[in-house]
PDB file of C-alpha atoms in Angstrom:
ATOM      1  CA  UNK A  27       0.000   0.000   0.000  1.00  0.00           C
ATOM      2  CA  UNK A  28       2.275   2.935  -1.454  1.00  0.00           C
ATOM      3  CA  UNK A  29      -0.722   4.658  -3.168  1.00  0.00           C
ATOM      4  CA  UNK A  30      -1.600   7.503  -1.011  1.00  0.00           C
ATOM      5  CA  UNK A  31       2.190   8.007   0.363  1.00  0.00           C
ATOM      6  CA  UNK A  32       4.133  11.080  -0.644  1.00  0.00           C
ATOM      7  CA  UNK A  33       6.241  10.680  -3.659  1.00  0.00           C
ATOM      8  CA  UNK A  34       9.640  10.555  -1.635  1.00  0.00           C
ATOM      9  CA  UNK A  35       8.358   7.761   0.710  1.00  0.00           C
ATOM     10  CA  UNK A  36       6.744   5.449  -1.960  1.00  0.00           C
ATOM     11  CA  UNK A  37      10.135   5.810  -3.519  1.00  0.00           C
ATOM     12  CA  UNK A  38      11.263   4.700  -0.417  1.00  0.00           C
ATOM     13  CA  UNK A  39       9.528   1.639   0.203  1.00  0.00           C
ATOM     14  CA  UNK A  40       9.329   0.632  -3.609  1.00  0.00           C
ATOM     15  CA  UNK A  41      13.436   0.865  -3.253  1.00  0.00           C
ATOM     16  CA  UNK A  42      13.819  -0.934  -0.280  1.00  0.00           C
ATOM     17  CA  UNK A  43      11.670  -3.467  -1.288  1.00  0.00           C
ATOM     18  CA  UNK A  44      14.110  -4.244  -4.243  1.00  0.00           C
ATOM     19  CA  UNK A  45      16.722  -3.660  -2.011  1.00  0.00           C
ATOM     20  CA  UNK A  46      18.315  -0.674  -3.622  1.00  0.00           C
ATOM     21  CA  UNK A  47      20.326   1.142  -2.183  1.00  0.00           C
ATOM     22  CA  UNK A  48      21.032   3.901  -4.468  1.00  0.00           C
ATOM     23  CA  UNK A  49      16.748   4.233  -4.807  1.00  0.00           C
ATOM     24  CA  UNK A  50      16.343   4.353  -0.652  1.00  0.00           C
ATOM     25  CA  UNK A  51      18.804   7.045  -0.473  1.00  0.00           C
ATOM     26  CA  UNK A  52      17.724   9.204  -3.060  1.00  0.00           C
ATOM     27  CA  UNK A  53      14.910  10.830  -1.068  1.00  0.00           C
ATOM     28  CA  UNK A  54      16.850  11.342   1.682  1.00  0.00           C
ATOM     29  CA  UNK A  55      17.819  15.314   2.261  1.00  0.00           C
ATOM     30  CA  UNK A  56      21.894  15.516   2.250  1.00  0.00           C
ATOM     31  CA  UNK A  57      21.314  16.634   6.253  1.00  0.00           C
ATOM     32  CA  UNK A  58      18.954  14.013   7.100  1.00  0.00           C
ATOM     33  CA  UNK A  59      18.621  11.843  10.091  1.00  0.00           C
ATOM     34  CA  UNK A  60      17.881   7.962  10.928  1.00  0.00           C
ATOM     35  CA  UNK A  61      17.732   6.576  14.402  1.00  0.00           C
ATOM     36  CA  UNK A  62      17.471   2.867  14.169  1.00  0.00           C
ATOM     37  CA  UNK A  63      18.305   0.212  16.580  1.00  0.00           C
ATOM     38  CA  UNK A  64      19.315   2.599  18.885  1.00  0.00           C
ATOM     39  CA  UNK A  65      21.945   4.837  17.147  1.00  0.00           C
ATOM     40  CA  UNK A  66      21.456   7.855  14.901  1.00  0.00           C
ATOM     41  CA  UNK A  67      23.168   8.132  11.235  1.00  0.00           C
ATOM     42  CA  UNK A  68      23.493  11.814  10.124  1.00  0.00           C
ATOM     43  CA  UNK A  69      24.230  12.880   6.259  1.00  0.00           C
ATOM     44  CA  UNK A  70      24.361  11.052   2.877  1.00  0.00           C
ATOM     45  CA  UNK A  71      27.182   9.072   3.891  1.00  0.00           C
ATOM     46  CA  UNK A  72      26.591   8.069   7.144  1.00  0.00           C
ATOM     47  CA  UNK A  73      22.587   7.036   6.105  1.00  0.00           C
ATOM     48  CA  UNK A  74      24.256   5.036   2.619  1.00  0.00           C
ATOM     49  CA  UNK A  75      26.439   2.920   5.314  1.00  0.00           C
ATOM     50  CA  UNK A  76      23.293   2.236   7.875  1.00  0.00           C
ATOM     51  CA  UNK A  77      21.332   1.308   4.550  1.00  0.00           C
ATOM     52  CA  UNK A  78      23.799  -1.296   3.115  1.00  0.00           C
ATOM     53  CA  UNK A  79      24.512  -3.060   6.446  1.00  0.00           C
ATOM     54  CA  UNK A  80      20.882  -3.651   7.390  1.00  0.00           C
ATOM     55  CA  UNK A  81      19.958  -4.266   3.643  1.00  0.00           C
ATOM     56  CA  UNK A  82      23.051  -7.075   3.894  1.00  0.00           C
ATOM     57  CA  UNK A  83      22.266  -7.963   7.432  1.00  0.00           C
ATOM     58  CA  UNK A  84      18.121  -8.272   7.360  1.00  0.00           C
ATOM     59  CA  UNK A  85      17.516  -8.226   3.879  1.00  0.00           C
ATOM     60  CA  UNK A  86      14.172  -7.661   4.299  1.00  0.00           C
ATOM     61  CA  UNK A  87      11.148  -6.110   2.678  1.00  0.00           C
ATOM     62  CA  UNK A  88       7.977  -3.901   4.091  1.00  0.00           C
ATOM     63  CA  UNK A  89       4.226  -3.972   3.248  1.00  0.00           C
ATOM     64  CA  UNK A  90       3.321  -0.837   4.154  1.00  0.00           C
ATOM     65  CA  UNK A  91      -0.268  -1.269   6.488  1.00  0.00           C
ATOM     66  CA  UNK A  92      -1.076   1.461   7.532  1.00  0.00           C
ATOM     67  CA  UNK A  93      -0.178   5.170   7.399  1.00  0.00           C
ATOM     68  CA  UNK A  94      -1.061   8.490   8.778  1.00  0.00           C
ATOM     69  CA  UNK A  95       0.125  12.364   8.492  1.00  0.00           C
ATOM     70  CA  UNK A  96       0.323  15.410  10.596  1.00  0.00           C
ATOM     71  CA  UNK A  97       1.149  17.907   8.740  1.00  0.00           C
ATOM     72  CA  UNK A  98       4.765  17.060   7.290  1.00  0.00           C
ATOM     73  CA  UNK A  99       4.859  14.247   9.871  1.00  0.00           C
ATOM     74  CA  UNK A 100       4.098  10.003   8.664  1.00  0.00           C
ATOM     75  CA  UNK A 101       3.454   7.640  10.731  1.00  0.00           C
ATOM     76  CA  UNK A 102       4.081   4.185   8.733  1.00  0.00           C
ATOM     77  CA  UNK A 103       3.121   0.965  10.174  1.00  0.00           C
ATOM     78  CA  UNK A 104       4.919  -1.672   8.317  1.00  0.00           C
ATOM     79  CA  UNK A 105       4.969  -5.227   8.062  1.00  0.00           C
ATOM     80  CA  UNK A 106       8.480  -6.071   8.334  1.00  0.00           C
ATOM     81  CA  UNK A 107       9.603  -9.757   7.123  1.00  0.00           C
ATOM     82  CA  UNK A 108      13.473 -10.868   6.199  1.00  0.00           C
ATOM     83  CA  UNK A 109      16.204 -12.509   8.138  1.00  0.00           C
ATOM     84  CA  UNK A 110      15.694 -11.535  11.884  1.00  0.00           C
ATOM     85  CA  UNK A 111      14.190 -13.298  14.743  1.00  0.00           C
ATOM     86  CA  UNK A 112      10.262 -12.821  15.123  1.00  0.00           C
ATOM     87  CA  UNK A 113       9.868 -12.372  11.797  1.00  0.00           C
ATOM     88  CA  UNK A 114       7.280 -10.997  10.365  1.00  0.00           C
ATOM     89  CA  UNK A 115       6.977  -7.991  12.761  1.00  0.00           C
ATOM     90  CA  UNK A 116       4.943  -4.490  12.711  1.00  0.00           C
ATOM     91  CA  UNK A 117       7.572  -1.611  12.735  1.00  0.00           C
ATOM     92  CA  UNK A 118       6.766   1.601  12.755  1.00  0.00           C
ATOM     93  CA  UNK A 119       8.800   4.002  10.899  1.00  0.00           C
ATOM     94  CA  UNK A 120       8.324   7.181  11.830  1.00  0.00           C
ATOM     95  CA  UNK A 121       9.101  10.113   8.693  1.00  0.00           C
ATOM     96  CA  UNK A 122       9.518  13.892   8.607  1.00  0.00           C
ATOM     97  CA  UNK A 123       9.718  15.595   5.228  1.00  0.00           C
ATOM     98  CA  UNK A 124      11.106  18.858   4.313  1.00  0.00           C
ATOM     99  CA  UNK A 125       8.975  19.812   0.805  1.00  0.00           C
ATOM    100  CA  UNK A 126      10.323  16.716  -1.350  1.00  0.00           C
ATOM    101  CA  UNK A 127      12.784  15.103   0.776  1.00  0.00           C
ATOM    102  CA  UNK A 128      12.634  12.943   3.838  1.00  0.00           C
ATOM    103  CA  UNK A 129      14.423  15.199   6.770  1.00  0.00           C
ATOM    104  CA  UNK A 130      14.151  12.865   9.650  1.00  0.00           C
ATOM    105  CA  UNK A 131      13.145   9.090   9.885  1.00  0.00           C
ATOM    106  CA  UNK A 132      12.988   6.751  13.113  1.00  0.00           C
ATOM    107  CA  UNK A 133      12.206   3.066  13.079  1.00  0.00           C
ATOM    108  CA  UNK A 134      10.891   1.279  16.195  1.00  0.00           C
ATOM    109  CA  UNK A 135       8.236  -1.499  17.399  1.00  0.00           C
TER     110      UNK A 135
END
């Protein structure tokens, strides 16, 4: 369910899905922000490393199930699956976009 999503997080989701790297980071401000698994990448650089370790690490892919907006603010609720114990899970991931780009993301349960 990426109908109804902003353009830059359907691009997201469609890219992680096929597990591209290049396609995930694209929508990504330069300055942006992920906190996942309890540690926060900052930049291009830093989010492109956090990206192709989990990518390697979980491979895994995300029906999106649910999302919500306040104002520039998504709330995704994602079934998670790929290689990690309790799999499938719900994650949410947790978006803030600056006009076209995603400014801040967090991932948690």
């Amino acid at each position: 369910m990426t109908a109804g999503l902003p353009q830059p997080l359907a691009d997201y989701f469609s890219a992680k899905n096929r597990r591209d790297i290049d396609g995930m980071l694209n929508p990504f401000a330069p300055d942006a922000t992920v906190r996942d698994e309890g540690e926060t990448h900052r930049g291009s650089a830093a989010i492109r490393e956090w990206m192709e370790a989990t990518t390697r690490k979980y491979r895994v892919t995300v029906e999106v199930a649910d999302a919500t907006a306040n104002g520039d603010a998504w709330r995704i609720a994602g079934l998670v699956s790929g290689n990690f114990p309790g799999s499938p899970a719900t994650l949410r991931y947790n978006f803030v976009l600056a006009g076209d780009q995603i400014a801040r993301l967090e991932i948690g349960a």
